[in-house]
């Protein structure tokens, strides 16, 4: 099956953006048994967590910024700014998730949504969704 590319526009430095609908659309009309969602970036990631209360995504953003602090004497600098925290926060979230598909629908739990995790925004980003047979 072909991978589909999806564009994500992040407006803040750290921002979780729900992409569940885009992932569902990528498997619509396929015979996929699962969807592979992959983020081809080193300062962004993807995770599955609660989407019922949008406060959870905002709390993730705060937690990631506190777990890996700015000003820790990082060595990796980009455009004059410490950029290592963005890489390490991305590693904490990971670059991919796989979601089973049952009866044509993503088999997510009631409270689960798929979130793109921007960690070095604002930026335009790409997410790859591959239906797996
Ligand atoms: Zn960097």
PDB file of C-alpha atoms and ligand atoms in Angstrom:
ATOM      1  CA  UNK A   1       0.000   0.000   0.000  1.00  0.00           C
ATOM      2  CA  UNK A   2       1.077   3.571  -0.649  1.00  0.00           C
ATOM      3  CA  UNK A   3       2.131   5.899   2.125  1.00  0.00           C
ATOM      4  CA  UNK A   4       0.106   9.082   2.326  1.00  0.00           C
ATOM      5  CA  UNK A   5       1.734  12.379   3.235  1.00  0.00           C
ATOM      6  CA  UNK A   6      -0.129  14.741   5.493  1.00  0.00           C
ATOM      7  CA  UNK A   7       0.843  18.298   6.288  1.00  0.00           C
ATOM      8  CA  UNK A   8       0.674  19.633   9.833  1.00  0.00           C
ATOM      9  CA  UNK A   9       1.033  23.315  10.711  1.00  0.00           C
ATOM     10  CA  UNK A  10       2.242  24.003  14.248  1.00  0.00           C
ATOM     11  CA  UNK A  11       1.918  27.534  15.538  1.00  0.00           C
ATOM     12  CA  UNK A  12       3.720  27.167  18.883  1.00  0.00           C
ATOM     13  CA  UNK A  13       7.167  25.923  19.918  1.00  0.00           C
ATOM     14  CA  UNK A  14       5.664  22.920  21.703  1.00  0.00           C
ATOM     15  CA  UNK A  15       2.243  21.843  20.470  1.00  0.00           C
ATOM     16  CA  UNK A  16       0.261  18.623  20.331  1.00  0.00           C
ATOM     17  CA  UNK A  17      -2.100  18.521  17.343  1.00  0.00           C
ATOM     18  CA  UNK A  18      -4.712  15.814  16.946  1.00  0.00           C
ATOM     19  CA  UNK A  19      -4.459  13.933  13.626  1.00  0.00           C
ATOM     20  CA  UNK A  20      -6.888  11.064  14.274  1.00  0.00           C
ATOM     21  CA  UNK A  21      -9.239  12.101  11.459  1.00  0.00           C
ATOM     22  CA  UNK A  22      -6.394  12.347   8.917  1.00  0.00           C
ATOM     23  CA  UNK A  23      -5.153   8.875   9.875  1.00  0.00           C
ATOM     24  CA  UNK A  24      -8.674   7.428   9.592  1.00  0.00           C
ATOM     25  CA  UNK A  25      -9.054   9.012   6.142  1.00  0.00           C
ATOM     26  CA  UNK A  26      -5.773   7.404   5.071  1.00  0.00           C
ATOM     27  CA  UNK A  27      -7.173   3.922   5.755  1.00  0.00           C
ATOM     28  CA  UNK A  28     -10.686   4.593   4.410  1.00  0.00           C
ATOM     29  CA  UNK A  29     -11.341   2.451   1.335  1.00  0.00           C
ATOM     30  CA  UNK A  30      -8.329   0.202   1.968  1.00  0.00           C
ATOM     31  CA  UNK A  31      -8.208  -3.346   3.354  1.00  0.00           C
ATOM     32  CA  UNK A  32      -5.650  -2.274   5.956  1.00  0.00           C
ATOM     33  CA  UNK A  33      -5.319  -4.317   9.138  1.00  0.00           C
ATOM     34  CA  UNK A  34      -3.359  -1.493  10.777  1.00  0.00           C
ATOM     35  CA  UNK A  35      -2.083   2.019  10.152  1.00  0.00           C
ATOM     36  CA  UNK A  36       1.558   2.978  10.595  1.00  0.00           C
ATOM     37  CA  UNK A  37       1.899   6.657  11.479  1.00  0.00           C
ATOM     38  CA  UNK A  38       5.476   7.894  11.083  1.00  0.00           C
ATOM     39  CA  UNK A  39       6.975  11.348  11.672  1.00  0.00           C
ATOM     40  CA  UNK A  40      10.091  11.920   9.511  1.00  0.00           C
ATOM     41  CA  UNK A  41      11.544  14.665  11.715  1.00  0.00           C
ATOM     42  CA  UNK A  42      14.093  14.759  14.540  1.00  0.00           C
ATOM     43  CA  UNK A  43      12.352  17.436  16.613  1.00  0.00           C
ATOM     44  CA  UNK A  44       8.763  16.183  16.361  1.00  0.00           C
ATOM     45  CA  UNK A  45       7.002  12.980  17.352  1.00  0.00           C
ATOM     46  CA  UNK A  46       3.679  11.217  17.609  1.00  0.00           C
ATOM     47  CA  UNK A  47       1.750   9.725  20.518  1.00  0.00           C
ATOM     48  CA  UNK A  48      -1.654   8.332  21.459  1.00  0.00           C
ATOM     49  CA  UNK A  49      -3.417   9.778  24.464  1.00  0.00           C
ATOM     50  CA  UNK A  50      -6.646  11.336  25.673  1.00  0.00           C
ATOM     51  CA  UNK A  51      -8.454  13.594  23.238  1.00  0.00           C
ATOM     52  CA  UNK A  52     -11.750  13.968  25.123  1.00  0.00           C
ATOM     53  CA  UNK A  53     -10.335  16.771  27.283  1.00  0.00           C
ATOM     54  CA  UNK A  54      -8.065  19.140  25.290  1.00  0.00           C
ATOM     55  CA  UNK A  55      -6.389  20.110  28.576  1.00  0.00           C
ATOM     56  CA  UNK A  56      -4.492  16.805  28.480  1.00  0.00           C
ATOM     57  CA  UNK A  57      -2.620  17.856  25.321  1.00  0.00           C
ATOM     58  CA  UNK A  58      -1.739  21.211  26.880  1.00  0.00           C
ATOM     59  CA  UNK A  59      -0.524  19.483  30.035  1.00  0.00           C
ATOM     60  CA  UNK A  60       1.711  17.262  27.873  1.00  0.00           C
ATOM     61  CA  UNK A  61       3.211  20.401  26.345  1.00  0.00           C
ATOM     62  CA  UNK A  62       3.999  21.812  29.804  1.00  0.00           C
ATOM     63  CA  UNK A  63       5.335  18.525  31.106  1.00  0.00           C
ATOM     64  CA  UNK A  64       7.685  18.014  28.147  1.00  0.00           C
ATOM     65  CA  UNK A  65       9.091  21.526  28.564  1.00  0.00           C
ATOM     66  CA  UNK A  66       9.746  20.880  32.271  1.00  0.00           C
ATOM     67  CA  UNK A  67      11.076  17.323  31.924  1.00  0.00           C
ATOM     68  CA  UNK A  68      13.819  18.494  29.559  1.00  0.00           C
ATOM     69  CA  UNK A  69      14.803  22.015  30.527  1.00  0.00           C
ATOM     70  CA  UNK A  70      16.285  24.892  28.566  1.00  0.00           C
ATOM     71  CA  UNK A  71      19.609  26.255  29.725  1.00  0.00           C
ATOM     72  CA  UNK A  72      21.121  22.964  30.897  1.00  0.00           C
ATOM     73  CA  UNK A  73      24.371  23.772  29.085  1.00  0.00           C
ATOM     74  CA  UNK A  74      23.402  21.932  25.931  1.00  0.00           C
ATOM     75  CA  UNK A  75      26.045  21.520  23.225  1.00  0.00           C
ATOM     76  CA  UNK A  76      23.769  21.300  20.176  1.00  0.00           C
ATOM     77  CA  UNK A  77      23.041  24.835  18.957  1.00  0.00           C
ATOM     78  CA  UNK A  78      20.965  25.821  15.900  1.00  0.00           C
ATOM     79  CA  UNK A  79      20.547  29.426  14.764  1.00  0.00           C
ATOM     80  CA  UNK A  80      22.183  30.602  17.986  1.00  0.00           C
ATOM     81  CA  UNK A  81      19.732  28.766  20.225  1.00  0.00           C
ATOM     82  CA  UNK A  82      19.990  25.599  22.274  1.00  0.00           C
ATOM     83  CA  UNK A  83      18.176  23.016  20.179  1.00  0.00           C
ATOM     84  CA  UNK A  84      18.942  19.822  22.101  1.00  0.00           C
ATOM     85  CA  UNK A  85      15.808  19.965  24.277  1.00  0.00           C
ATOM     86  CA  UNK A  86      13.628  19.689  21.161  1.00  0.00           C
ATOM     87  CA  UNK A  87      15.501  16.553  20.025  1.00  0.00           C
ATOM     88  CA  UNK A  88      15.288  14.892  23.438  1.00  0.00           C
ATOM     89  CA  UNK A  89      11.608  15.756  23.910  1.00  0.00           C
ATOM     90  CA  UNK A  90      10.989  14.221  20.461  1.00  0.00           C
ATOM     91  CA  UNK A  91      12.776  11.032  21.509  1.00  0.00           C
ATOM     92  CA  UNK A  92      10.548  10.806  24.592  1.00  0.00           C
ATOM     93  CA  UNK A  93       7.456  10.809  22.384  1.00  0.00           C
ATOM     94  CA  UNK A  94       8.900   8.595  19.646  1.00  0.00           C
ATOM     95  CA  UNK A  95       8.654   8.807  15.836  1.00  0.00           C
ATOM     96  CA  UNK A  96       5.847   6.307  15.168  1.00  0.00           C
ATOM     97  CA  UNK A  97       2.709   4.570  16.356  1.00  0.00           C
ATOM     98  CA  UNK A  98       0.834   1.591  14.867  1.00  0.00           C
ATOM     99  CA  UNK A  99      -2.931   1.433  15.314  1.00  0.00           C
ATOM    100  CA  UNK A 100      -4.988  -1.686  14.494  1.00  0.00           C
ATOM    101  CA  UNK A 101      -7.926  -1.294  12.118  1.00  0.00           C
ATOM    102  CA  UNK A 102     -11.120  -3.266  12.739  1.00  0.00           C
ATOM    103  CA  UNK A 103     -14.046  -3.123  10.346  1.00  0.00           C
ATOM    104  CA  UNK A 104     -12.477  -0.186   8.522  1.00  0.00           C
ATOM    105  CA  UNK A 105     -12.141   1.904  11.694  1.00  0.00           C
ATOM    106  CA  UNK A 106      -9.073   2.674  13.787  1.00  0.00           C
ATOM    107  CA  UNK A 107      -9.428   0.471  16.873  1.00  0.00           C
ATOM    108  CA  UNK A 108      -8.742   3.303  19.300  1.00  0.00           C
ATOM    109  CA  UNK A 109     -10.198   3.330  22.794  1.00  0.00           C
ATOM    110  CA  UNK A 110     -13.041   5.695  23.563  1.00  0.00           C
ATOM    111  CA  UNK A 111     -10.710   8.323  25.038  1.00  0.00           C
ATOM    112  CA  UNK A 112      -7.804   7.849  22.673  1.00  0.00           C
ATOM    113  CA  UNK A 113      -6.680  10.176  19.914  1.00  0.00           C
ATOM    114  CA  UNK A 114      -3.523  10.293  17.795  1.00  0.00           C
ATOM    115  CA  UNK A 115      -1.439  13.424  18.348  1.00  0.00           C
ATOM    116  CA  UNK A 116       1.348  14.918  16.279  1.00  0.00           C
ATOM    117  CA  UNK A 117       3.867  16.407  18.731  1.00  0.00           C
ATOM    118  CA  UNK A 118       5.635  19.576  17.576  1.00  0.00           C
ATOM    119  CA  UNK A 119       8.692  20.260  19.719  1.00  0.00           C
ATOM    120  CA  UNK A 120      10.564  22.893  17.701  1.00  0.00           C
ATOM    121  CA  UNK A 121       7.817  25.039  16.213  1.00  0.00           C
ATOM    122  CA  UNK A 122       6.325  27.030  14.766  1.00  0.00           C
ATOM    123  CA  UNK A 123       6.858  24.954  11.611  1.00  0.00           C
ATOM    124  CA  UNK A 124       5.133  23.169   8.749  1.00  0.00           C
ATOM    125  CA  UNK A 125       5.598  19.425   9.085  1.00  0.00           C
ATOM    126  CA  UNK A 126       4.898  16.137   7.334  1.00  0.00           C
ATOM    127  CA  UNK A 127       3.332  12.965   8.739  1.00  0.00           C
ATOM    128  CA  UNK A 128       3.419   9.704   6.766  1.00  0.00           C
ATOM    129  CA  UNK A 129       0.509   7.281   7.121  1.00  0.00           C
ATOM    130  CA  UNK A 130       0.961   3.796   5.656  1.00  0.00           C
ATOM    131  CA  UNK A 131      -1.989   1.379   5.594  1.00  0.00           C
ATOM    132  CA  UNK A 132      -0.611  -2.076   6.507  1.00  0.00           C
ATOM    133  CA  UNK A 133      -2.326  -5.152   5.091  1.00  0.00           C
TER     134      UNK A 133
HETATM  135 ZN1  LIG B   1      18.810  20.354  16.135  1.00  0.00          ZN
END
